[in-house]
PDB file of C-alpha atoms in Angstrom:
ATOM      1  CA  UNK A   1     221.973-123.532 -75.689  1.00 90.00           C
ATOM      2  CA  UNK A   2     224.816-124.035 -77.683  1.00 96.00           C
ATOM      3  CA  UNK A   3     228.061-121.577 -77.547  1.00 97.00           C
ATOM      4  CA  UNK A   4     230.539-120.587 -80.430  1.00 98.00           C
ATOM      5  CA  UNK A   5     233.648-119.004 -80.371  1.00 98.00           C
ATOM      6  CA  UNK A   6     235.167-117.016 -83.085  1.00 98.00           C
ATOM      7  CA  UNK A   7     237.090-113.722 -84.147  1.00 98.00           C
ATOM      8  CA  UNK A   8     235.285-110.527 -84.445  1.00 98.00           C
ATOM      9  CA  UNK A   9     237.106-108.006 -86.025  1.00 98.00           C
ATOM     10  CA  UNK A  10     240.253-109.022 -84.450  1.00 97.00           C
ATOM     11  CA  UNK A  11     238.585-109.776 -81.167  1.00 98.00           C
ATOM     12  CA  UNK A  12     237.941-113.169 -79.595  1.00 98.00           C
ATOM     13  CA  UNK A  13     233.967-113.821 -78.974  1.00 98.00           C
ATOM     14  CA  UNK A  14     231.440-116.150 -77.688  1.00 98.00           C
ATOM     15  CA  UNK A  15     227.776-116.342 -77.743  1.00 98.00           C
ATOM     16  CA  UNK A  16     225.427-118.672 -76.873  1.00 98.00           C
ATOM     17  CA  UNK A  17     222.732-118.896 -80.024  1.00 98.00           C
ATOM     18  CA  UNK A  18     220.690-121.708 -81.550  1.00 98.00           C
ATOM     19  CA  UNK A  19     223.121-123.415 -84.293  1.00 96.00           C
ATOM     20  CA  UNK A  20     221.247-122.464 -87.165  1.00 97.00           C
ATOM     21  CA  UNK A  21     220.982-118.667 -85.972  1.00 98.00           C
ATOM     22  CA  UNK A  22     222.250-116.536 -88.984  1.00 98.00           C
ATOM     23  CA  UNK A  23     225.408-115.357 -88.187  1.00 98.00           C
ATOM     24  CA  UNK A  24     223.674-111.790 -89.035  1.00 98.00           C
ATOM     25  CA  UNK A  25     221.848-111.910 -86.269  1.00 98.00           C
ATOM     26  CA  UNK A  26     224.186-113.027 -84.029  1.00 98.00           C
ATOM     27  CA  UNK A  27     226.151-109.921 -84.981  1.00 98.00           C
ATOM     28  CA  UNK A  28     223.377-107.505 -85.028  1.00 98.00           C
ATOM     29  CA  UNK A  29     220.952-108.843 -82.325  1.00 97.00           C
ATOM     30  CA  UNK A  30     223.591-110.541 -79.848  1.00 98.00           C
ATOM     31  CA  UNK A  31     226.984-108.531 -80.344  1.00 98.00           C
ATOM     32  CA  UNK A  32     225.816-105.286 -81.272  1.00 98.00           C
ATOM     33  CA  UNK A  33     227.660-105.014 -84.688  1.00 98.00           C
ATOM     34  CA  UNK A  34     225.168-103.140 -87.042  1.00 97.00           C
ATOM     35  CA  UNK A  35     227.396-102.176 -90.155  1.00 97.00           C
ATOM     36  CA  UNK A  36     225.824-105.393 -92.042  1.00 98.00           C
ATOM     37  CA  UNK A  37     222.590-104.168 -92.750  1.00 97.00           C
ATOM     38  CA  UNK A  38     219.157-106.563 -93.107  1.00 97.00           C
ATOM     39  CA  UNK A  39     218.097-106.272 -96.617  1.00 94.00           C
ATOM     40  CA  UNK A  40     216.893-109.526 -97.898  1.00 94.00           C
ATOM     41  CA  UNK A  41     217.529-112.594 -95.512  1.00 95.00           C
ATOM     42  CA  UNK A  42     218.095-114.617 -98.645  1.00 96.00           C
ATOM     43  CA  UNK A  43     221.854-113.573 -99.735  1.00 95.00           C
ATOM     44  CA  UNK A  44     220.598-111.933-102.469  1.00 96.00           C
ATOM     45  CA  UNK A  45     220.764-108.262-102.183  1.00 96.00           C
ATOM     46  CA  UNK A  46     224.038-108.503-100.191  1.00 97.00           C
ATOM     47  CA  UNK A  47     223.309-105.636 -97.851  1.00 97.00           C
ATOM     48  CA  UNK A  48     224.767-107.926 -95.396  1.00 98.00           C
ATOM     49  CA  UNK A  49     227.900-108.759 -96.769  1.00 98.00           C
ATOM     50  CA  UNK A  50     231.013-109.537 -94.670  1.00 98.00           C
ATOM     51  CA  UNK A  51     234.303-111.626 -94.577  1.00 98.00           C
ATOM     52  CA  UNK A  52     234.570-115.150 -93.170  1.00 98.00           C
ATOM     53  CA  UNK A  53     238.292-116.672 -92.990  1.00 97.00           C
ATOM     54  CA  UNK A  54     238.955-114.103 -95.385  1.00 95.00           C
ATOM     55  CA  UNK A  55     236.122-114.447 -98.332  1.00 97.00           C
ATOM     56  CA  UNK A  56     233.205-112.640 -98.630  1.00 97.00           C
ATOM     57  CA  UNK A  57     229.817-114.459 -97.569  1.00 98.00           C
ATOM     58  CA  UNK A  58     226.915-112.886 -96.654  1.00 98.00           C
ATOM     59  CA  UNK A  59     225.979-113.645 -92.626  1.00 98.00           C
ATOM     60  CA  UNK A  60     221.883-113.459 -92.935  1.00 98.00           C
ATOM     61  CA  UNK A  61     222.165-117.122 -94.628  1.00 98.00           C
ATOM     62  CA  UNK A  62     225.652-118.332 -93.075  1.00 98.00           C
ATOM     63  CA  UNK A  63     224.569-120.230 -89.542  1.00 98.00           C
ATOM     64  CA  UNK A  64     226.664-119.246 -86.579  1.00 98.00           C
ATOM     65  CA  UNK A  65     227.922-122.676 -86.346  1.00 98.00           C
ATOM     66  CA  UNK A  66     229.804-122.491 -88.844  1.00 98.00           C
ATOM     67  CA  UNK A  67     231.775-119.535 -87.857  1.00 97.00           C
ATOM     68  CA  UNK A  68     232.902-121.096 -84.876  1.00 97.00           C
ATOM     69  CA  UNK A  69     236.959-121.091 -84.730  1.00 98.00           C
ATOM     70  CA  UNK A  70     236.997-118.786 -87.681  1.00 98.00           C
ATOM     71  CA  UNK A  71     237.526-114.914 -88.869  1.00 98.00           C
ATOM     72  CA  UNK A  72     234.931-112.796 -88.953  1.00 98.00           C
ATOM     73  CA  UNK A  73     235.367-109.460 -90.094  1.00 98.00           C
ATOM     74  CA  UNK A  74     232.528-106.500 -90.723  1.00 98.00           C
ATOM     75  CA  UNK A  75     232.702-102.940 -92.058  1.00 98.00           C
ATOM     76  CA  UNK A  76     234.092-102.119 -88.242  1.00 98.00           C
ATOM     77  CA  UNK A  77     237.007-104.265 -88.775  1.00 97.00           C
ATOM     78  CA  UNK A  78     238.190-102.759 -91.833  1.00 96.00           C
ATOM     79  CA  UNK A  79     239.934 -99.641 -90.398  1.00 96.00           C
ATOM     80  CA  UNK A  80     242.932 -99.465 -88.426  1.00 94.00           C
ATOM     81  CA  UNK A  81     242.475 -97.191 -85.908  1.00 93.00           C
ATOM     82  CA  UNK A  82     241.765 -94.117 -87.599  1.00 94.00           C
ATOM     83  CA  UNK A  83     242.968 -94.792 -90.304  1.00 96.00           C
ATOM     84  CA  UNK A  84     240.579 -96.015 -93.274  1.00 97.00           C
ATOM     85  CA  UNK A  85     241.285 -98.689 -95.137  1.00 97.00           C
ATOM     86  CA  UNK A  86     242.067 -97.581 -98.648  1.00 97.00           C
ATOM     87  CA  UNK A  87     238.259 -98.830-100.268  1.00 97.00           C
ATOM     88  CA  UNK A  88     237.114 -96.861 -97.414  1.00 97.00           C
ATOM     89  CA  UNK A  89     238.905 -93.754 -98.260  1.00 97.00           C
ATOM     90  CA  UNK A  90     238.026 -93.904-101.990  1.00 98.00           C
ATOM     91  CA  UNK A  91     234.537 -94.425-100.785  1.00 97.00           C
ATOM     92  CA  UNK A  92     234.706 -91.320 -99.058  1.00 96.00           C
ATOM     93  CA  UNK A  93     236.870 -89.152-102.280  1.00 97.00           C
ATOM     94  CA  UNK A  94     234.376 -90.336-105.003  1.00 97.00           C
ATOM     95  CA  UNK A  95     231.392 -89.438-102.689  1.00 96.00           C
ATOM     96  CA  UNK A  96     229.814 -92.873-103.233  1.00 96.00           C
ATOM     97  CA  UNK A  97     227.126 -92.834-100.541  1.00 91.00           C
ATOM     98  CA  UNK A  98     223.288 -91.372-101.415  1.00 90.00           C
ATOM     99  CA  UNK A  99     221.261 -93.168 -98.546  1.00 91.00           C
ATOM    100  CA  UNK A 100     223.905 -95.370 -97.080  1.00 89.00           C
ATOM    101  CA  UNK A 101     222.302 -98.700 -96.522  1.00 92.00           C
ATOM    102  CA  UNK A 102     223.751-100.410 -98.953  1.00 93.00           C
ATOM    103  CA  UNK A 103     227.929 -98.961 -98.726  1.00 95.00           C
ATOM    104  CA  UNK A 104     229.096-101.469 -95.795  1.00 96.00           C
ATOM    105  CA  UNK A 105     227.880-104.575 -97.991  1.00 97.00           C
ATOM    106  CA  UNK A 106     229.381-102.668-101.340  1.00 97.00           C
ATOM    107  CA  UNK A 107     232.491-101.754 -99.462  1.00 97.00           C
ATOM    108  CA  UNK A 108     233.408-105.666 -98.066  1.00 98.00           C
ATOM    109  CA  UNK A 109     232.169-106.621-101.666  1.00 98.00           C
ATOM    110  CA  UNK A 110     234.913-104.336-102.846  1.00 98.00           C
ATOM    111  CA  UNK A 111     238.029-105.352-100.455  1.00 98.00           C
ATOM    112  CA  UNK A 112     236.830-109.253-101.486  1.00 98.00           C
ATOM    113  CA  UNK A 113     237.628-108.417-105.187  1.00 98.00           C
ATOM    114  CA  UNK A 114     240.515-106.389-104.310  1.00 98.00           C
ATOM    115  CA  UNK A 115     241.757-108.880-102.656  1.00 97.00           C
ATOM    116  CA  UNK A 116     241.711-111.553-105.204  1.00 96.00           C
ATOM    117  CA  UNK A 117     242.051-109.417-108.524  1.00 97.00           C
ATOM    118  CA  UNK A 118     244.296-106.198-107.079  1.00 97.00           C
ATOM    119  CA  UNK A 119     243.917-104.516-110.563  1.00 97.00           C
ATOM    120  CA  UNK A 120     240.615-105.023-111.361  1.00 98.00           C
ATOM    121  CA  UNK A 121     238.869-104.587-115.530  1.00 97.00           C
ATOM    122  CA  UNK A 122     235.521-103.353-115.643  1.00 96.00           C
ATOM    123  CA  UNK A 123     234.418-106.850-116.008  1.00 97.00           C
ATOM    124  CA  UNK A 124     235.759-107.639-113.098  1.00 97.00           C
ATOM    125  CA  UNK A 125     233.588-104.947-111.139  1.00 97.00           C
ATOM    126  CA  UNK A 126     230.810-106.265-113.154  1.00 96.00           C
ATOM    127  CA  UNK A 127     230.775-109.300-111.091  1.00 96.00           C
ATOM    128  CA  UNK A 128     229.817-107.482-107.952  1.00 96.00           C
ATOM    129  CA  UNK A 129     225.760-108.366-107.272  1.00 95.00           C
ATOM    130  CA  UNK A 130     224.944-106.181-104.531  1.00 95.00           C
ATOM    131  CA  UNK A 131     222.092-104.362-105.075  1.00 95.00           C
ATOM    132  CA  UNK A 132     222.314-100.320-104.694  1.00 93.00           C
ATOM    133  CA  UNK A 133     218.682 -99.142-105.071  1.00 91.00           C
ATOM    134  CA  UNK A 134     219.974 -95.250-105.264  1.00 92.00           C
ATOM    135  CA  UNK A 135     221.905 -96.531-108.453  1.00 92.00           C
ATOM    136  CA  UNK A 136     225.357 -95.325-107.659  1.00 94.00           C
ATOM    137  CA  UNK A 137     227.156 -98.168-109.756  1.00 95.00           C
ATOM    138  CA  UNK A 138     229.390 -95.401-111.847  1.00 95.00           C
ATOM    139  CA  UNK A 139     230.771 -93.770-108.342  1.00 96.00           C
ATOM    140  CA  UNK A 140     231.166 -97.744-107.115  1.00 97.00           C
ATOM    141  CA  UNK A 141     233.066 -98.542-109.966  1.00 96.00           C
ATOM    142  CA  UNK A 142     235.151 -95.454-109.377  1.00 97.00           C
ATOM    143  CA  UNK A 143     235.853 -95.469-105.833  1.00 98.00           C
ATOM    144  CA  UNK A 144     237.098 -99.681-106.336  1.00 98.00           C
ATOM    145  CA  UNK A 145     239.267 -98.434-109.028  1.00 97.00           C
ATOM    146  CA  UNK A 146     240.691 -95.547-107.004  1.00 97.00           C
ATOM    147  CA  UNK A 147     241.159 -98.321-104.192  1.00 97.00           C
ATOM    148  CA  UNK A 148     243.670-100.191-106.887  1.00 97.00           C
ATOM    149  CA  UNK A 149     245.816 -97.453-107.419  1.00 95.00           C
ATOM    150  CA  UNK A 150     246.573 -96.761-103.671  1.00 87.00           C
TER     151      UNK A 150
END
């Protein structure tokens, strides 16, 4: 069986996995990293979503191969230390989270947009497709546009 190598959350790994394994199950199954959640397994609901080299993908259709040598980062990575990271933080102010499963996917969807438009319009938010099935879109849009101002 094939190994890859790659960056976890700041931390060198390598795991031996079928090429074609989705990377979500590499994380979840082989590395123990649960914060992307299984909603879909089509990259549609985005309950999944993460950061590869930086821009957001979502791992239940991205095949471990093509991580290898690269950046992966997952709800865990976000904080340093202790201390949240600001989307995190305004997450936590605006009291975004009902059931949960959805917030790490809407949270890396978040930093992604953050990260390329740091003062995002409504339209902007608007662009984010993951699904929240406890409909907390007003407290989403919120919490990314507390995340701006910090």
């Amino acid at each position: 069986m094939p190994s890859y190598s790659f960056v976890l959350n700041g931390k060198p790994v390598t795991v031996e996995a079928p090429a074609d394994m989705p990377l979500l199950w590499v994380l979840r199954d082989l590395l123990d990293v649960t914060g992307p959640k299984y909603g879909c397994g089509v990259g549609v609901c985005r309950a999944c979503t993460s950061h590869l080299g930086g821009a957001e993908i979502q791992p239940c259709v991205v095949p471990v191969a093509d991580c290898a040598g690269r950046e992966v980062t997952t709800i865990e990575g976000l904080a340093d230390g202790d201390r949240l990271h600001p989307v995190q933080q305004a997450w936590l102010d605006c009291d975004v989270a009902q059931c949960g499963f959805c917030q790490p996917g809407q949270i890396m969807a978040a930093v992604a947009l953050l990260k390329k438009t740091p003062s995002p319009a409504d339209a902007d938010i608007d662009r984010i497709e993951n699904v929240c099935r406890c409909g907390t879109y007003s407290r989403i849009r919120e919490a990314i546009k507390r995340a701006a101002r910090a």
